[in-house]
PDB file of C-alpha atoms in Angstrom:
ATOM      1  CA  PHE A   1     -84.308   9.245  59.555  1.00 51.00           C
ATOM      2  CA  PHE A   2     -84.339   5.573  58.557  1.00 53.00           C
ATOM      3  CA  SER A   3     -81.793   6.268  55.805  1.00 54.00           C
ATOM      4  CA  SER A   4     -79.294   7.872  58.211  1.00 55.00           C
ATOM      5  CA  LEU A   5     -79.819   5.084  60.761  1.00 50.00           C
ATOM      6  CA  LEU A   6     -79.168   2.468  58.090  1.00 50.00           C
ATOM      7  CA  GLU A   7     -76.045   4.319  56.886  1.00 53.00           C
ATOM      8  CA  SER A   8     -74.638   4.582  60.402  1.00 51.00           C
ATOM      9  CA  TRP A   9     -75.251   0.868  60.989  1.00 49.00           C
ATOM     10  CA  PHE A  10     -73.757  -0.156  57.635  1.00 50.00           C
ATOM     11  CA  PHE A  11     -70.811   2.258  57.501  1.00 49.00           C
ATOM     12  CA  GLY A  12     -70.155   2.600  61.234  1.00 48.00           C
ATOM     13  CA  SER A  13     -69.857   5.732  63.288  1.00 44.00           C
ATOM     14  CA  ARG A  14     -67.379   7.339  60.874  1.00 45.00           C
ATOM     15  CA  GLY A  15     -69.900   7.539  57.984  1.00 44.00           C
ATOM     16  CA  LYS A  16     -69.748   6.963  54.243  1.00 43.00           C
ATOM     17  CA  ASP A  17     -66.715   9.189  53.635  1.00 44.00           C
ATOM     18  CA  ALA A  18     -64.542   7.143  55.959  1.00 42.00           C
ATOM     19  CA  MET A  19     -65.723   3.965  54.257  1.00 41.00           C
ATOM     20  CA  ALA A  20     -64.832   5.388  50.842  1.00 45.00           C
ATOM     21  CA  SER A  21     -61.293   6.209  52.047  1.00 48.00           C
ATOM     22  CA  ARG A  22     -60.861   2.660  53.295  1.00 54.00           C
ATOM     23  CA  ALA A  23     -61.599   1.422  49.768  1.00 81.00           C
ATOM     24  CA  PHE A  24     -58.014   2.447  48.930  1.00 90.00           C
ATOM     25  CA  ALA A  25     -54.877   0.990  50.465  1.00 93.00           C
ATOM     26  CA  VAL A  26     -51.356   2.373  50.514  1.00 94.00           C
ATOM     27  CA  GLY A  27     -49.378   0.424  47.927  1.00 94.00           C
ATOM     28  CA  GLN A  28     -52.407  -0.005  45.649  1.00 94.00           C
ATOM     29  CA  ARG A  29     -52.121   0.826  41.937  1.00 94.00           C
ATOM     30  CA  VAL A  30     -54.327   3.811  41.142  1.00 94.00           C
ATOM     31  CA  LEU A  31     -55.142   6.400  38.515  1.00 94.00           C
ATOM     32  CA  ALA A  32     -54.784   9.886  39.970  1.00 94.00           C
ATOM     33  CA  ALA A  33     -55.985  12.789  37.854  1.00 93.00           C
ATOM     34  CA  GLY A  34     -55.732  10.449  34.873  1.00 91.00           C
ATOM     35  CA  LYS A  35     -52.107   9.460  35.598  1.00 94.00           C
ATOM     36  CA  SER A  36     -51.086   5.971  36.743  1.00 93.00           C
ATOM     37  CA  GLY A  37     -49.078   5.299  39.866  1.00 94.00           C
ATOM     38  CA  VAL A  38     -48.977   3.786  43.341  1.00 95.00           C
ATOM     39  CA  LEU A  39     -50.845   5.188  46.343  1.00 96.00           C
ATOM     40  CA  ARG A  40     -48.212   6.121  48.966  1.00 97.00           C
ATOM     41  CA  PHE A  41     -50.086   8.353  51.420  1.00 97.00           C
ATOM     42  CA  VAL A  42     -53.643   8.914  52.630  1.00 96.00           C
ATOM     43  CA  GLY A  43     -54.455  11.452  55.316  1.00 95.00           C
ATOM     44  CA  GLU A  44     -54.309  14.985  56.620  1.00 96.00           C
ATOM     45  CA  THR A  45     -51.486  17.307  55.530  1.00 96.00           C
ATOM     46  CA  GLU A  46     -49.969  20.554  56.754  1.00 96.00           C
ATOM     47  CA  PHE A  47     -50.219  22.256  53.356  1.00 96.00           C
ATOM     48  CA  ALA A  48     -54.049  22.142  53.143  1.00 95.00           C
ATOM     49  CA  THR A  49     -57.047  20.989  55.149  1.00 96.00           C
ATOM     50  CA  GLY A  50     -58.938  17.789  54.482  1.00 95.00           C
ATOM     51  CA  GLU A  51     -57.912  14.357  53.340  1.00 96.00           C
ATOM     52  CA  TRP A  52     -55.231  14.053  50.649  1.00 97.00           C
ATOM     53  CA  PHE A  53     -53.982  11.125  48.594  1.00 97.00           C
ATOM     54  CA  GLY A  54     -50.248  11.072  47.803  1.00 97.00           C
ATOM     55  CA  VAL A  55     -49.394   9.142  44.652  1.00 97.00           C
ATOM     56  CA  GLU A  56     -46.015   8.084  43.265  1.00 97.00           C
ATOM     57  CA  LEU A  57     -46.526   8.383  39.506  1.00 96.00           C
ATOM     58  CA  ASP A  58     -45.029   5.994  36.968  1.00 94.00           C
ATOM     59  CA  GLU A  59     -43.799   8.887  34.822  1.00 94.00           C
ATOM     60  CA  ALA A  60     -42.238  12.241  35.768  1.00 95.00           C
ATOM     61  CA  GLU A  61     -45.578  14.053  35.485  1.00 95.00           C
ATOM     62  CA  GLY A  62     -45.907  15.059  39.122  1.00 96.00           C
ATOM     63  CA  LYS A  63     -45.242  18.170  41.134  1.00 96.00           C
ATOM     64  CA  ASN A  64     -42.913  16.952  43.903  1.00 97.00           C
ATOM     65  CA  ASP A  65     -40.877  14.103  45.419  1.00 97.00           C
ATOM     66  CA  GLY A  66     -43.441  13.278  48.108  1.00 97.00           C
ATOM     67  CA  SER A  67     -42.572  16.406  50.101  1.00 97.00           C
ATOM     68  CA  VAL A  68     -44.538  19.653  50.195  1.00 96.00           C
ATOM     69  CA  GLN A  69     -43.308  22.857  51.847  1.00 96.00           C
ATOM     70  CA  GLY A  70     -40.414  20.990  53.501  1.00 95.00           C
ATOM     71  CA  LYS A  71     -42.621  18.257  55.036  1.00 96.00           C
ATOM     72  CA  GLU A  72     -42.066  14.699  53.722  1.00 97.00           C
ATOM     73  CA  TYR A  73     -45.204  12.567  53.406  1.00 97.00           C
ATOM     74  CA  PHE A  74     -43.608   9.795  51.305  1.00 97.00           C
ATOM     75  CA  LYS A  75     -40.444   9.340  49.219  1.00 96.00           C
ATOM     76  CA  CYS A  76     -40.232   9.083  45.440  1.00 96.00           C
ATOM     77  CA  ALA A  77     -38.161  10.416  42.548  1.00 96.00           C
ATOM     78  CA  GLU A  78     -38.316  14.131  41.744  1.00 96.00           C
ATOM     79  CA  SER A  79     -41.425  15.094  39.724  1.00 96.00           C
ATOM     80  CA  HIS A  80     -43.034  11.686  40.401  1.00 97.00           C
ATOM     81  CA  GLY A  81     -45.098  12.791  43.437  1.00 97.00           C
ATOM     82  CA  LEU A  82     -48.635  14.126  43.260  1.00 97.00           C
ATOM     83  CA  PHE A  83     -51.200  14.997  45.933  1.00 97.00           C
ATOM     84  CA  VAL A  84     -54.866  14.900  44.944  1.00 97.00           C
ATOM     85  CA  ARG A  85     -58.282  14.798  46.558  1.00 96.00           C
ATOM     86  CA  LYS A  86     -60.194  11.552  46.892  1.00 94.00           C
ATOM     87  CA  ALA A  87     -62.509  12.492  44.008  1.00 94.00           C
ATOM     88  CA  GLN A  88     -59.519  12.385  41.617  1.00 95.00           C
ATOM     89  CA  VAL A  89     -58.404   8.848  42.570  1.00 95.00           C
ATOM     90  CA  ARG A  90     -59.649   5.642  40.967  1.00 94.00           C
ATOM     91  CA  PRO A  91     -58.407   2.059  41.324  1.00 93.00           C
ATOM     92  CA  ALA A  92     -56.224   1.129  38.354  1.00 90.00           C
ATOM     93  CA  PRO A  93     -57.927  -1.274  35.955  1.00 85.00           C
ATOM     94  CA  ARG A  94     -56.849  -4.893  36.340  1.00 78.00           C
ATOM     95  CA  ALA A  95     -55.988  -7.189  33.481  1.00 63.00           C
ATOM     96  CA  SER A  96     -59.010  -9.323  32.694  1.00 61.00           C
ATOM     97  CA  SER A  97     -58.877 -13.091  32.833  1.00 54.00           C
ATOM     98  CA  ARG A  98     -59.480 -13.112  29.066  1.00 61.00           C
ATOM     99  CA  LEU A  99     -56.434 -10.960  28.599  1.00 66.00           C
ATOM    100  CA  ALA A 100     -54.377 -13.234  30.837  1.00 60.00           C
ATOM    101  CA  SER A 101     -55.584 -16.219  28.823  1.00 61.00           C
ATOM    102  CA  LEU A 102     -54.553 -14.516  25.571  1.00 69.00           C
ATOM    103  CA  ARG A 103     -51.132 -13.772  27.039  1.00 70.00           C
ATOM    104  CA  ALA A 104     -50.653 -17.415  28.041  1.00 69.00           C
ATOM    105  CA  LYS A 105     -51.700 -18.679  24.596  1.00 73.00           C
ATOM    106  CA  ARG A 106     -49.441 -16.163  22.895  1.00 78.00           C
ATOM    107  CA  THR A 107     -46.471 -17.165  25.063  1.00 75.00           C
ATOM    108  CA  ALA A 108     -47.033 -20.843  24.323  1.00 74.00           C
ATOM    109  CA  ALA A 109     -47.302 -20.145  20.585  1.00 78.00           C
ATOM    110  CA  LEU A 110     -44.096 -18.100  20.625  1.00 77.00           C
ATOM    111  CA  LYS A 111     -42.206 -20.873  22.442  1.00 75.00           C
ATOM    112  CA  LYS A 112     -43.456 -23.443  19.946  1.00 77.00           C
ATOM    113  CA  ARG A 113     -42.506 -21.154  17.072  1.00 76.00           C
ATOM    114  CA  GLU A 114     -38.998 -20.682  18.503  1.00 76.00           C
ATOM    115  CA  GLU A 115     -38.593 -24.449  18.820  1.00 77.00           C
ATOM    116  CA  VAL A 116     -39.641 -24.989  15.205  1.00 76.00           C
ATOM    117  CA  LEU A 117     -37.606 -22.124  13.764  1.00 75.00           C
ATOM    118  CA  GLY A 118     -34.652 -22.914  16.007  1.00 70.00           C
ATOM    119  CA  SER A 119     -34.450 -26.490  14.710  1.00 57.00           C
ATOM    120  CA  ASP A 120     -34.808 -25.249  11.106  1.00 55.00           C
ATOM    121  CA  LYS A 121     -31.934 -22.786  11.584  1.00 55.00           C
ATOM    122  CA  ALA A 122     -29.738 -25.553  12.934  1.00 44.00           C
ATOM    123  CA  LYS A 123     -30.413 -27.559   9.758  1.00 49.00           C
ATOM    124  CA  GLU A 124     -29.786 -24.647   7.351  1.00 53.00           C
ATOM    125  CA  ALA A 125     -26.255 -25.853   6.673  1.00 48.00           C
ATOM    126  CA  GLU A 126     -27.712 -29.118   5.346  1.00 51.00           C
ATOM    127  CA  VAL A 127     -30.469 -27.512   3.214  1.00 49.00           C
ATOM    128  CA  PRO A 128     -30.223 -28.464  -0.481  1.00 52.00           C
ATOM    129  CA  VAL A 129     -29.972 -25.668  -3.065  1.00 51.00           C
ATOM    130  CA  ASP A 130     -33.442 -26.335  -4.490  1.00 55.00           C
ATOM    131  CA  ALA A 131     -35.112 -25.981  -1.035  1.00 52.00           C
ATOM    132  CA  PRO A 132     -37.976 -23.462  -0.750  1.00 56.00           C
ATOM    133  CA  PRO A 133     -37.113 -19.981   0.573  1.00 56.00           C
ATOM    134  CA  ALA A 134     -37.523 -19.249   4.293  1.00 54.00           C
ATOM    135  CA  ALA A 135     -40.823 -17.391   3.689  1.00 51.00           C
ATOM    136  CA  GLU A 136     -42.374 -20.550   2.248  1.00 50.00           C
ATOM    137  CA  LYS A 137     -41.025 -22.621   5.150  1.00 49.00           C
ATOM    138  CA  GLU A 138     -42.689 -20.239   7.599  1.00 49.00           C
ATOM    139  CA  ALA A 139     -45.998 -20.627   5.728  1.00 50.00           C
ATOM    140  CA  GLU A 140     -45.686 -24.418   6.191  1.00 54.00           C
ATOM    141  CA  SER A 141     -44.904 -24.007   9.904  1.00 52.00           C
ATOM    142  CA  PRO A 142     -47.339 -25.808  12.249  1.00 57.00           C
ATOM    143  CA  VAL A 143     -47.528 -22.637  14.347  1.00 55.00           C
ATOM    144  CA  PRO A 144     -49.469 -19.878  12.592  1.00 56.00           C
ATOM    145  CA  PRO A 145     -48.046 -16.346  12.656  1.00 57.00           C
ATOM    146  CA  PRO A 146     -49.667 -13.968  15.169  1.00 55.00           C
ATOM    147  CA  ARG A 147     -52.848 -12.271  14.051  1.00 60.00           C
ATOM    148  CA  LYS A 148     -53.237  -8.518  14.199  1.00 59.00           C
ATOM    149  CA  ALA A 149     -55.874  -8.671  16.968  1.00 59.00           C
ATOM    150  CA  GLU A 150     -53.597 -10.865  19.098  1.00 62.00           C
ATOM    151  CA  ALA A 151     -50.680  -8.492  18.553  1.00 64.00           C
ATOM    152  CA  GLU A 152     -52.837  -5.550  19.657  1.00 68.00           C
ATOM    153  CA  ALA A 153     -54.059  -7.498  22.697  1.00 66.00           C
ATOM    154  CA  ASP A 154     -50.459  -8.375  23.564  1.00 69.00           C
ATOM    155  CA  ALA A 155     -49.414  -4.736  23.325  1.00 71.00           C
ATOM    156  CA  GLU A 156     -52.313  -3.718  25.557  1.00 73.00           C
ATOM    157  CA  ALA A 157     -51.517  -6.515  28.040  1.00 68.00           C
ATOM    158  CA  GLU A 158     -47.862  -5.483  28.215  1.00 73.00           C
ATOM    159  CA  ALA A 159     -48.828  -1.868  28.847  1.00 71.00           C
ATOM    160  CA  GLU A 160     -51.147  -2.936  31.679  1.00 71.00           C
ATOM    161  CA  ALA A 161     -48.538  -5.295  33.115  1.00 66.00           C
ATOM    162  CA  GLU A 162     -45.986  -2.479  33.159  1.00 68.00           C
ATOM    163  CA  ALA A 163     -48.525  -0.226  34.819  1.00 65.00           C
ATOM    164  CA  GLU A 164     -49.122  -2.852  37.531  1.00 62.00           C
ATOM    165  CA  ALA A 165     -45.408  -3.447  38.137  1.00 56.00           C
TER     166      ALA A 165
END
């Protein structure tokens, strides 16, 4: 008894299920049945009973264009729409602050590298014949080349950024 009283006070008269549905907002990036996209619809439908989540997928891996049996619930490109139950929807993972920090450092390093290499390329016409090859110049560069772990982190960050866009 106490448990149900506490739940009704905490979650309101609509119960836990209603509270769980409110955890998602239309326009939010989500993973639906393992596929990434944007939540475009939450509610009752004419094609089946219960609450459904309509998702516009990033890739053409869906089953519709936001319409089912002639009824439009949201608009998206053909084969980009998918309707799933709440149990199949998860918030999309956000880029961590560490990842954002790595991105910022990488961007700064690339800009610095472009400045250094750009000025070297402008001076190539004046380079004496006995000058070291370009590979040796790069080794002497004040900006170290990207490390493998940073490159992998950048690739992961770009994939997440595209998923969020």
